[in-house]
PDB file of C-alpha atoms in Angstrom:
ATOM      1  CA  MET A 909       0.000   0.000   0.000  1.00  0.00           C
ATOM      2  CA  ASN A 910       1.486   3.378  -0.929  1.00  0.00           C
ATOM      3  CA  ALA A 911       1.224   6.554   1.093  1.00  0.00           C
ATOM      4  CA  ARG A 912      -1.371   8.126  -1.214  1.00  0.00           C
ATOM      5  CA  THR A 913      -3.891   5.374  -0.552  1.00  0.00           C
ATOM      6  CA  GLU A 914      -3.652   5.476   3.262  1.00  0.00           C
ATOM      7  CA  PRO A 915      -5.733   8.676   3.788  1.00  0.00           C
ATOM      8  CA  ALA A 916      -8.383   7.354   1.399  1.00  0.00           C
ATOM      9  CA  GLU A 917      -8.626   4.041   3.266  1.00  0.00           C
ATOM     10  CA  ALA A 918      -8.703   5.814   6.640  1.00  0.00           C
ATOM     11  CA  GLU A 919     -11.546   7.995   5.371  1.00  0.00           C
ATOM     12  CA  SER A 920     -13.348   4.919   4.034  1.00  0.00           C
ATOM     13  CA  ASP A 921     -13.054   3.199   7.416  1.00  0.00           C
ATOM     14  CA  ALA A 922     -14.361   6.290   9.206  1.00  0.00           C
ATOM     15  CA  LEU A 923     -17.404   6.398   6.920  1.00  0.00           C
ATOM     16  CA  ALA A 924     -18.080   2.670   7.364  1.00  0.00           C
ATOM     17  CA  ARG A 925     -17.750   2.725  11.165  1.00  0.00           C
ATOM     18  CA  PRO A 926     -21.126   3.527  12.787  1.00  0.00           C
ATOM     19  CA  PRO A 927     -21.271   5.925  15.759  1.00  0.00           C
ATOM     20  CA  LEU A 928     -20.241   4.212  19.001  1.00  0.00           C
ATOM     21  CA  VAL A 929     -23.068   5.712  21.092  1.00  0.00           C
ATOM     22  CA  ARG A 930     -25.657   4.442  18.632  1.00  0.00           C
ATOM     23  CA  GLU A 931     -24.149   0.964  18.756  1.00  0.00           C
ATOM     24  CA  LEU A 932     -24.248   0.920  22.551  1.00  0.00           C
ATOM     25  CA  LEU A 933     -27.898   2.001  22.532  1.00  0.00           C
ATOM     26  CA  LEU A 934     -28.739  -0.755  20.037  1.00  0.00           C
ATOM     27  CA  VAL A 935     -27.013  -3.295  22.265  1.00  0.00           C
ATOM     28  CA  ALA A 936     -29.007  -2.181  25.291  1.00  0.00           C
ATOM     29  CA  GLY A 937     -32.252  -2.150  23.307  1.00  0.00           C
ATOM     30  CA  LEU A 938     -31.884  -5.672  21.980  1.00  0.00           C
ATOM     31  CA  PHE A 939     -30.904  -6.922  25.425  1.00  0.00           C
ATOM     32  CA  LEU A 940     -34.154  -5.564  26.864  1.00  0.00           C
ATOM     33  CA  VAL A 941     -36.184  -7.058  24.008  1.00  0.00           C
ATOM     34  CA  TYR A 942     -34.612 -10.458  24.541  1.00  0.00           C
ATOM     35  CA  LYS A 943     -35.157 -10.361  28.300  1.00  0.00           C
ATOM     36  CA  PHE A 944     -38.823  -9.534  27.703  1.00  0.00           C
ATOM     37  CA  GLY A 945     -39.077 -12.390  25.203  1.00  0.00           C
ATOM     38  CA  ARG A 946     -37.563 -14.765  27.757  1.00  0.00           C
ATOM     39  CA  GLN A 947     -40.344 -13.918  30.202  1.00  0.00           C
ATOM     40  CA  LEU A 948     -42.952 -14.825  27.559  1.00  0.00           C
ATOM     41  CA  ALA A 949     -41.446 -18.315  27.321  1.00  0.00           C
ATOM     42  CA  THR A 950     -41.872 -19.181  30.989  1.00  0.00           C
ATOM     43  CA  GLY A 951     -44.548 -21.549  32.262  1.00  0.00           C
ATOM     44  CA  ARG A 952     -44.378 -23.959  29.300  1.00  0.00           C
ATOM     45  CA  THR A 953     -42.574 -26.831  31.000  1.00  0.00           C
ATOM     46  CA  GLY A 954     -44.879 -29.582  29.745  1.00  0.00           C
ATOM     47  CA  GLU A 955     -44.600 -28.433  26.140  1.00  0.00           C
ATOM     48  CA  ALA A 956     -40.801 -28.148  26.449  1.00  0.00           C
ATOM     49  CA  PHE A 957     -40.483 -31.756  27.620  1.00  0.00           C
ATOM     50  CA  SER A 958     -42.897 -33.054  24.969  1.00  0.00           C
ATOM     51  CA  ASN A 959     -40.816 -31.336  22.308  1.00  0.00           C
ATOM     52  CA  ALA A 960     -37.668 -32.819  23.839  1.00  0.00           C
ATOM     53  CA  ASP A 961     -39.100 -36.345  23.468  1.00  0.00           C
ATOM     54  CA  ARG A 962     -39.865 -35.608  19.809  1.00  0.00           C
ATOM     55  CA  VAL A 963     -36.390 -34.241  19.104  1.00  0.00           C
ATOM     56  CA  TRP A 964     -34.714 -37.202  20.807  1.00  0.00           C
ATOM     57  CA  ASP A 965     -36.822 -39.693  18.841  1.00  0.00           C
ATOM     58  CA  LEU A 966     -36.149 -37.811  15.594  1.00  0.00           C
ATOM     59  CA  GLU A 967     -32.406 -37.961  16.180  1.00  0.00           C
ATOM     60  CA  ARG A 968     -32.613 -41.709  16.655  1.00  0.00           C
ATOM     61  CA  THR A 969     -34.698 -42.011  13.476  1.00  0.00           C
ATOM     62  CA  LEU A 970     -32.085 -39.994  11.583  1.00  0.00           C
ATOM     63  CA  ARG A 971     -29.370 -42.165  13.164  1.00  0.00           C
ATOM     64  CA  LEU A 972     -27.426 -39.201  14.444  1.00  0.00           C
ATOM     65  CA  PRO A 973     -24.576 -40.047  16.839  1.00  0.00           C
ATOM     66  CA  ASP A 974     -25.616 -40.530  20.437  1.00  0.00           C
ATOM     67  CA  GLU A 975     -24.756 -37.500  22.560  1.00  0.00           C
ATOM     68  CA  SER A 976     -23.596 -39.888  25.280  1.00  0.00           C
ATOM     69  CA  ALA A 977     -20.542 -40.780  23.158  1.00  0.00           C
ATOM     70  CA  VAL A 978     -19.231 -37.235  23.584  1.00  0.00           C
ATOM     71  CA  GLN A 979     -20.173 -37.020  27.243  1.00  0.00           C
ATOM     72  CA  SER A 980     -18.412 -40.287  28.045  1.00  0.00           C
ATOM     73  CA  VAL A 981     -15.142 -38.749  26.817  1.00  0.00           C
ATOM     74  CA  LEU A 982     -15.571 -35.762  29.132  1.00  0.00           C
ATOM     75  CA  LEU A 983     -16.342 -38.009  32.081  1.00  0.00           C
ATOM     76  CA  HIS A 984     -12.953 -39.737  31.881  1.00  0.00           C
ATOM     77  CA  GLY A 985     -11.582 -37.058  34.205  1.00  0.00           C
ATOM     78  CA  ASP A 986     -12.981 -34.470  36.606  1.00  0.00           C
ATOM     79  CA  THR A 987     -10.639 -31.807  35.262  1.00  0.00           C
ATOM     80  CA  LEU A 988     -11.739 -32.266  31.656  1.00  0.00           C
ATOM     81  CA  VAL A 989     -15.429 -32.061  32.457  1.00  0.00           C
ATOM     82  CA  ARG A 990     -14.911 -28.971  34.625  1.00  0.00           C
ATOM     83  CA  VAL A 991     -12.986 -27.305  31.795  1.00  0.00           C
ATOM     84  CA  ALA A 992     -15.878 -28.076  29.450  1.00  0.00           C
ATOM     85  CA  ASN A 993     -18.399 -26.646  31.915  1.00  0.00           C
ATOM     86  CA  THR A 994     -16.271 -23.517  32.341  1.00  0.00           C
ATOM     87  CA  TYR A 995     -15.973 -23.125  28.563  1.00  0.00           C
ATOM     88  CA  TYR A 996     -19.746 -23.389  28.214  1.00  0.00           C
ATOM     89  CA  ALA A 997     -20.340 -20.841  30.967  1.00  0.00           C
ATOM     90  CA  THR A 998     -17.709 -18.233  30.170  1.00  0.00           C
ATOM     91  CA  VAL A 999     -16.494 -18.240  26.550  1.00  0.00           C
ATOM     92  CA  ARG A1000     -19.511 -17.328  24.405  1.00  0.00           C
ATOM     93  CA  PHE A1001     -20.122 -13.709  25.397  1.00  0.00           C
ATOM     94  CA  PRO A1002     -16.460 -12.579  25.709  1.00  0.00           C
ATOM     95  CA  ALA A1003     -15.497 -14.275  22.429  1.00  0.00           C
ATOM     96  CA  THR A1004     -18.389 -12.719  20.521  1.00  0.00           C
ATOM     97  CA  ALA A1005     -17.827  -9.307  22.113  1.00  0.00           C
ATOM     98  CA  ALA A1006     -14.101  -9.397  21.334  1.00  0.00           C
ATOM     99  CA  PHE A1007     -14.911 -10.376  17.746  1.00  0.00           C
ATOM    100  CA  LEU A1008     -17.267  -7.419  17.294  1.00  0.00           C
ATOM    101  CA  VAL A1009     -14.948  -4.946  19.019  1.00  0.00           C
ATOM    102  CA  TRP A1010     -12.019  -6.014  16.839  1.00  0.00           C
ATOM    103  CA  LEU A1011     -14.093  -5.693  13.678  1.00  0.00           C
ATOM    104  CA  TYR A1012     -15.417  -2.297  14.798  1.00  0.00           C
ATOM    105  CA  LEU A1013     -11.881  -0.996  15.285  1.00  0.00           C
ATOM    106  CA  ARG A1014     -10.047  -2.740  12.437  1.00  0.00           C
ATOM    107  CA  ARG A1015     -12.650  -3.812   9.853  1.00  0.00           C
ATOM    108  CA  PRO A1016     -15.635  -1.456  10.260  1.00  0.00           C
ATOM    109  CA  ALA A1017     -17.369  -2.524   7.042  1.00  0.00           C
ATOM    110  CA  HIS A1018     -17.137  -6.152   8.149  1.00  0.00           C
ATOM    111  CA  TYR A1019     -18.364  -5.115  11.607  1.00  0.00           C
ATOM    112  CA  VAL A1020     -21.610  -3.748  10.161  1.00  0.00           C
ATOM    113  CA  TRP A1021     -22.088  -6.954   8.166  1.00  0.00           C
ATOM    114  CA  ALA A1022     -21.336  -9.252  11.123  1.00  0.00           C
ATOM    115  CA  ARG A1023     -23.543  -7.262  13.462  1.00  0.00           C
ATOM    116  CA  ARG A1024     -26.456  -7.497  11.053  1.00  0.00           C
ATOM    117  CA  VAL A1025     -26.006 -11.237  10.633  1.00  0.00           C
ATOM    118  CA  LEU A1026     -25.694 -11.911  14.362  1.00  0.00           C
ATOM    119  CA  ALA A1027     -28.664  -9.696  15.169  1.00  0.00           C
ATOM    120  CA  THR A1028     -30.797 -11.434  12.545  1.00  0.00           C
ATOM    121  CA  VAL A1029     -29.847 -14.902  13.761  1.00  0.00           C
ATOM    122  CA  THR A1030     -30.508 -13.931  17.382  1.00  0.00           C
ATOM    123  CA  ALA A1031     -33.885 -12.334  16.617  1.00  0.00           C
ATOM    124  CA  VAL A1032     -35.097 -15.325  14.596  1.00  0.00           C
ATOM    125  CA  ALA A1033     -33.784 -17.693  17.264  1.00  0.00           C
ATOM    126  CA  LEU A1034     -35.820 -15.816  19.882  1.00  0.00           C
ATOM    127  CA  VAL A1035     -38.953 -16.396  17.824  1.00  0.00           C
ATOM    128  CA  GLY A1036     -37.997 -20.068  17.574  1.00  0.00           C
ATOM    129  CA  HIS A1037     -37.534 -20.299  21.327  1.00  0.00           C
ATOM    130  CA  LEU A1038     -41.005 -18.852  21.847  1.00  0.00           C
ATOM    131  CA  LEU A1039     -42.692 -21.085  19.275  1.00  0.00           C
ATOM    132  CA  PHE A1040     -40.799 -24.267  20.121  1.00  0.00           C
ATOM    133  CA  PRO A1041     -39.736 -24.415  23.787  1.00  0.00           C
ATOM    134  CA  LEU A1042     -37.332 -27.303  24.214  1.00  0.00           C
ATOM    135  CA  ALA A1043     -35.913 -28.901  27.334  1.00  0.00           C
ATOM    136  CA  PRO A1044     -32.180 -29.660  26.976  1.00  0.00           C
ATOM    137  CA  PRO A1045     -30.988 -33.292  27.056  1.00  0.00           C
ATOM    138  CA  ARG A1046     -29.637 -32.889  30.609  1.00  0.00           C
ATOM    139  CA  MET A1047     -33.263 -32.599  31.758  1.00  0.00           C
ATOM    140  CA  LEU A1048     -34.617 -35.517  29.742  1.00  0.00           C
ATOM    141  CA  GLU A1049     -34.441 -38.825  31.579  1.00  0.00           C
ATOM    142  CA  ALA A1050     -34.670 -40.862  28.376  1.00  0.00           C
ATOM    143  CA  THR A1051     -31.267 -39.603  27.193  1.00  0.00           C
ATOM    144  CA  GLY A1052     -29.369 -41.174  30.093  1.00  0.00           C
ATOM    145  CA  LEU A1053     -27.180 -38.065  30.204  1.00  0.00           C
ATOM    146  CA  ILE A1054     -26.168 -36.242  33.357  1.00  0.00           C
ATOM    147  CA  ASP A1055     -26.120 -32.523  34.030  1.00  0.00           C
ATOM    148  CA  THR A1056     -22.329 -32.155  34.171  1.00  0.00           C
ATOM    149  CA  ALA A1057     -22.480 -28.569  35.402  1.00  0.00           C
ATOM    150  CA  ARG A1058     -24.703 -29.496  38.333  1.00  0.00           C
ATOM    151  CA  VAL A1059     -22.620 -32.564  39.272  1.00  0.00           C
ATOM    152  CA  TYR A1060     -19.101 -31.243  38.707  1.00  0.00           C
ATOM    153  CA  GLY A1061     -19.516 -27.455  38.426  1.00  0.00           C
ATOM    154  CA  PRO A1062     -19.390 -24.662  37.605  1.00  0.00           C
ATOM    155  CA  SER A1063     -23.058 -24.174  36.754  1.00  0.00           C
ATOM    156  CA  VAL A1064     -24.730 -21.064  35.361  1.00  0.00           C
ATOM    157  CA  TYR A1065     -28.274 -22.342  35.869  1.00  0.00           C
ATOM    158  CA  GLY A1066     -30.460 -22.746  38.898  1.00  0.00           C
ATOM    159  CA  PRO A1067     -33.615 -24.864  39.148  1.00  0.00           C
ATOM    160  CA  PRO A1068     -35.755 -24.139  36.053  1.00  0.00           C
ATOM    161  CA  SER A1069     -38.774 -23.257  38.196  1.00  0.00           C
ATOM    162  CA  SER A1070     -36.918 -20.479  40.016  1.00  0.00           C
ATOM    163  CA  ASP A1071     -34.338 -19.354  37.439  1.00  0.00           C
ATOM    164  CA  GLN A1072     -35.110 -15.725  36.621  1.00  0.00           C
ATOM    165  CA  LEU A1073     -31.927 -14.999  34.638  1.00  0.00           C
ATOM    166  CA  SER A1074     -32.107 -17.381  31.679  1.00  0.00           C
ATOM    167  CA  ASN A1075     -34.522 -19.379  29.582  1.00  0.00           C
ATOM    168  CA  GLN A1076     -33.460 -22.988  30.081  1.00  0.00           C
ATOM    169  CA  PHE A1077     -36.068 -24.190  27.596  1.00  0.00           C
ATOM    170  CA  ALA A1078     -34.408 -22.335  24.691  1.00  0.00           C
ATOM    171  CA  ALA A1079     -32.288 -25.174  23.371  1.00  0.00           C
ATOM    172  CA  MET A1080     -33.187 -24.936  19.654  1.00  0.00           C
ATOM    173  CA  PRO A1081     -31.541 -23.346  17.807  1.00  0.00           C
ATOM    174  CA  SER A1082     -28.300 -23.251  19.767  1.00  0.00           C
ATOM    175  CA  LEU A1083     -27.015 -19.689  19.880  1.00  0.00           C
ATOM    176  CA  HIS A1084     -23.899 -20.997  21.590  1.00  0.00           C
ATOM    177  CA  PHE A1085     -23.027 -22.774  18.354  1.00  0.00           C
ATOM    178  CA  GLY A1086     -24.527 -20.224  15.961  1.00  0.00           C
ATOM    179  CA  TRP A1087     -22.527 -17.358  17.433  1.00  0.00           C
ATOM    180  CA  ALA A1088     -19.314 -19.407  17.529  1.00  0.00           C
ATOM    181  CA  LEU A1089     -19.726 -20.389  13.880  1.00  0.00           C
ATOM    182  CA  MET A1090     -20.334 -16.776  12.866  1.00  0.00           C
ATOM    183  CA  VAL A1091     -17.232 -15.644  14.765  1.00  0.00           C
ATOM    184  CA  ALA A1092     -15.170 -18.148  12.791  1.00  0.00           C
ATOM    185  CA  ILE A1093     -16.750 -17.276   9.448  1.00  0.00           C
ATOM    186  CA  GLY A1094     -16.449 -13.558  10.121  1.00  0.00           C
ATOM    187  CA  LEU A1095     -12.743 -13.795  10.929  1.00  0.00           C
ATOM    188  CA  ILE A1096     -12.089 -15.988   7.899  1.00  0.00           C
ATOM    189  CA  VAL A1097     -13.823 -13.460   5.637  1.00  0.00           C
ATOM    190  CA  ALA A1098     -12.297 -10.352   7.244  1.00  0.00           C
ATOM    191  CA  THR A1099      -8.677 -11.530   7.434  1.00  0.00           C
ATOM    192  CA  ARG A1100      -6.151 -12.898   4.967  1.00  0.00           C
ATOM    193  CA  SER A1101      -3.819 -15.029   7.062  1.00  0.00           C
ATOM    194  CA  ARG A1102      -3.057 -18.434   5.594  1.00  0.00           C
ATOM    195  CA  TRP A1103      -4.010 -19.862   9.017  1.00  0.00           C
ATOM    196  CA  ARG A1104      -7.375 -18.121   9.269  1.00  0.00           C
ATOM    197  CA  ARG A1105      -9.381 -21.308   8.699  1.00  0.00           C
ATOM    198  CA  LEU A1106      -8.115 -22.546  12.048  1.00  0.00           C
ATOM    199  CA  TRP A1107     -10.807 -20.283  13.534  1.00  0.00           C
ATOM    200  CA  LEU A1108     -13.201 -23.126  12.683  1.00  0.00           C
ATOM    201  CA  LEU A1109     -11.776 -24.921  15.707  1.00  0.00           C
ATOM    202  CA  HIS A1110     -13.808 -22.509  17.852  1.00  0.00           C
ATOM    203  CA  PRO A1111     -17.242 -23.711  16.667  1.00  0.00           C
ATOM    204  CA  LEU A1112     -15.993 -27.311  16.574  1.00  0.00           C
ATOM    205  CA  LEU A1113     -14.910 -27.129  20.208  1.00  0.00           C
ATOM    206  CA  THR A1114     -18.129 -25.325  21.099  1.00  0.00           C
ATOM    207  CA  LEU A1115     -20.159 -28.094  19.459  1.00  0.00           C
ATOM    208  CA  LEU A1116     -18.390 -30.805  21.453  1.00  0.00           C
ATOM    209  CA  VAL A1117     -18.846 -28.817  24.666  1.00  0.00           C
ATOM    210  CA  ILE A1118     -22.559 -28.059  24.286  1.00  0.00           C
ATOM    211  CA  VAL A1119     -23.304 -31.686  23.399  1.00  0.00           C
ATOM    212  CA  GLY A1120     -20.938 -33.267  25.921  1.00  0.00           C
ATOM    213  CA  THR A1121     -22.313 -31.199  28.800  1.00  0.00           C
ATOM    214  CA  ALA A1122     -25.858 -32.233  27.753  1.00  0.00           C
ATOM    215  CA  ASN A1123     -26.993 -28.662  27.193  1.00  0.00           C
ATOM    216  CA  HIS A1124     -27.880 -29.225  23.534  1.00  0.00           C
ATOM    217  CA  TYR A1125     -28.883 -31.870  21.028  1.00  0.00           C
ATOM    218  CA  TRP A1126     -27.086 -32.323  17.709  1.00  0.00           C
ATOM    219  CA  LEU A1127     -30.202 -30.978  16.010  1.00  0.00           C
ATOM    220  CA  ASP A1128     -29.903 -27.704  17.943  1.00  0.00           C
ATOM    221  CA  ALA A1129     -26.573 -27.058  16.224  1.00  0.00           C
ATOM    222  CA  ILE A1130     -27.857 -28.241  12.838  1.00  0.00           C
ATOM    223  CA  VAL A1131     -30.799 -25.834  12.982  1.00  0.00           C
ATOM    224  CA  ALA A1132     -28.477 -22.999  14.082  1.00  0.00           C
ATOM    225  CA  THR A1133     -26.206 -23.731  11.114  1.00  0.00           C
ATOM    226  CA  ALA A1134     -29.132 -23.638   8.696  1.00  0.00           C
ATOM    227  CA  LEU A1135     -30.382 -20.385  10.197  1.00  0.00           C
ATOM    228  CA  LEU A1136     -26.940 -18.796   9.944  1.00  0.00           C
ATOM    229  CA  GLY A1137     -26.624 -19.997   6.353  1.00  0.00           C
ATOM    230  CA  LEU A1138     -29.888 -18.292   5.434  1.00  0.00           C
ATOM    231  CA  ALA A1139     -28.808 -15.073   7.155  1.00  0.00           C
ATOM    232  CA  LEU A1140     -25.492 -15.101   5.300  1.00  0.00           C
ATOM    233  CA  ALA A1141     -27.304 -15.645   2.006  1.00  0.00           C
ATOM    234  CA  VAL A1142     -29.557 -12.645   2.624  1.00  0.00           C
ATOM    235  CA  ILE A1143     -26.883 -10.365   4.142  1.00  0.00           C
ATOM    236  CA  PRO A1144     -23.757 -10.495   1.952  1.00  0.00           C
ATOM    237  CA  PRO A1145     -20.330  -9.422   3.246  1.00  0.00           C
ATOM    238  CA  PRO A1146     -18.610  -6.261   2.000  1.00  0.00           C
ATOM    239  CA  HIS A1147     -17.121  -6.605  -1.453  1.00  0.00           C
ATOM    240  CA  ARG A1148     -13.790  -5.304  -2.658  1.00  0.00           C
ATOM    241  CA  THR A1149     -13.434  -2.805  -5.469  1.00  0.00           C
ATOM    242  CA  ARG A1150     -10.179  -1.914  -7.178  1.00  0.00           C
ATOM    243  CA  THR A1151      -9.496   1.816  -7.080  1.00  0.00           C
ATOM    244  CA  THR A1152      -5.944   2.186  -8.412  1.00  0.00           C
ATOM    245  CA  ALA A1153      -5.375   0.981 -11.945  1.00  0.00           C
ATOM    246  CA  GLY A1154      -2.469  -1.394 -12.354  1.00  0.00           C
ATOM    247  CA  ARG A1155      -1.616  -1.568  -8.643  1.00  0.00           C
ATOM    248  CA  GLY A1156      -4.488  -3.658  -7.317  1.00  0.00           C
ATOM    249  CA  THR A1157      -5.280  -1.363  -4.370  1.00  0.00           C
ATOM    250  CA  GLU A1158      -8.572  -2.484  -2.834  1.00  0.00           C
ATOM    251  CA  HIS A1159     -11.233  -0.847  -0.720  1.00  0.00           C
ATOM    252  CA  LEU A1160     -14.093  -2.488   1.112  1.00  0.00           C
ATOM    253  CA  VAL A1161     -17.551  -1.386   0.078  1.00  0.00           C
ATOM    254  CA  PRO A1162     -20.409  -2.417   2.409  1.00  0.00           C
ATOM    255  CA  ALA A1163     -23.013  -4.528   0.657  1.00  0.00           C
ATOM    256  CA  GLU A1164     -26.470  -3.047   0.338  1.00  0.00           C
ATOM    257  CA  VAL A1165     -28.927  -4.444   2.862  1.00  0.00           C
ATOM    258  CA  PRO A1166     -32.497  -3.093   2.828  1.00  0.00           C
ATOM    259  CA  VAL A1167     -33.126  -3.217   6.575  1.00  0.00           C
ATOM    260  CA  GLU A1168     -30.525  -2.872   9.288  1.00  0.00           C
ATOM    261  CA  GLU A1169     -31.117  -5.091  12.278  1.00  0.00           C
ATOM    262  CA  PRO A1170     -30.120  -4.059  15.803  1.00  0.00           C
ATOM    263  CA  THR A1171     -26.978  -5.597  17.293  1.00  0.00           C
ATOM    264  CA  LEU A1172     -27.049  -8.466  19.743  1.00  0.00           C
ATOM    265  CA  VAL A1173     -26.366  -9.192  23.357  1.00  0.00           C
ATOM    266  CA  GLY A1174     -27.701 -11.245  26.224  1.00  0.00           C
ATOM    267  CA  ALA A1175     -29.183 -14.150  24.318  1.00  0.00           C
ATOM    268  CA  GLY A1176     -30.562 -16.903  26.532  1.00  0.00           C
ATOM    269  CA  ARG A1177     -28.692 -19.844  25.040  1.00  0.00           C
TER     270      ARG A1177
END
């Protein structure tokens, strides 16, 4: 990159980067909307367990791997299962926040794209949680799985009847996996390192953790993947345009999206 292109790219980044105060207000607004939506999903325990029986039977019909195969690996050692529980409890929000902050500072056009995708996935997932409450496999006796967080710790959930901080019947789709997959895809798209595809280890590890700790079914992750795929098809990433003939200098131009969704935070699962 020559010196003449640097001011132009800095100006382009400044134009692509949305105002910080507006972003913070959008974060707070979506958090309140999600918390309100979580309250609407309470009191549907019977429906959540009936849906869990259907999902478990469907997985067996589809011959998906038994979740117990992953959990049995974790249960080989107390340390390993505690690490998995800690990963489940602590990684999702910081990893997603760090991803968005980095994009906001270094790849503002990609930040706008990623924020729209994540907000869309989260909003649609909230509707899914309301329409299809689903008890996780750790609550379903037929699975033979144990609640690793309750037995070994640490646990982020209390008894479902008295838990006022989270919707424990919001298993499908899995936002744990959906967010992790978007973080990986976003970093692969926004960076050029030859090692950038290693970011896919993040959703892979997340998948093994959410299944092994009995917080999600395989189908929860499959539905989240399909939902993210649809969002990515509707909301394209920024595209590059060449601006300096013969030198291949590139600028990022945000893709046109008809409706901008609010950003995300505080999703239940």
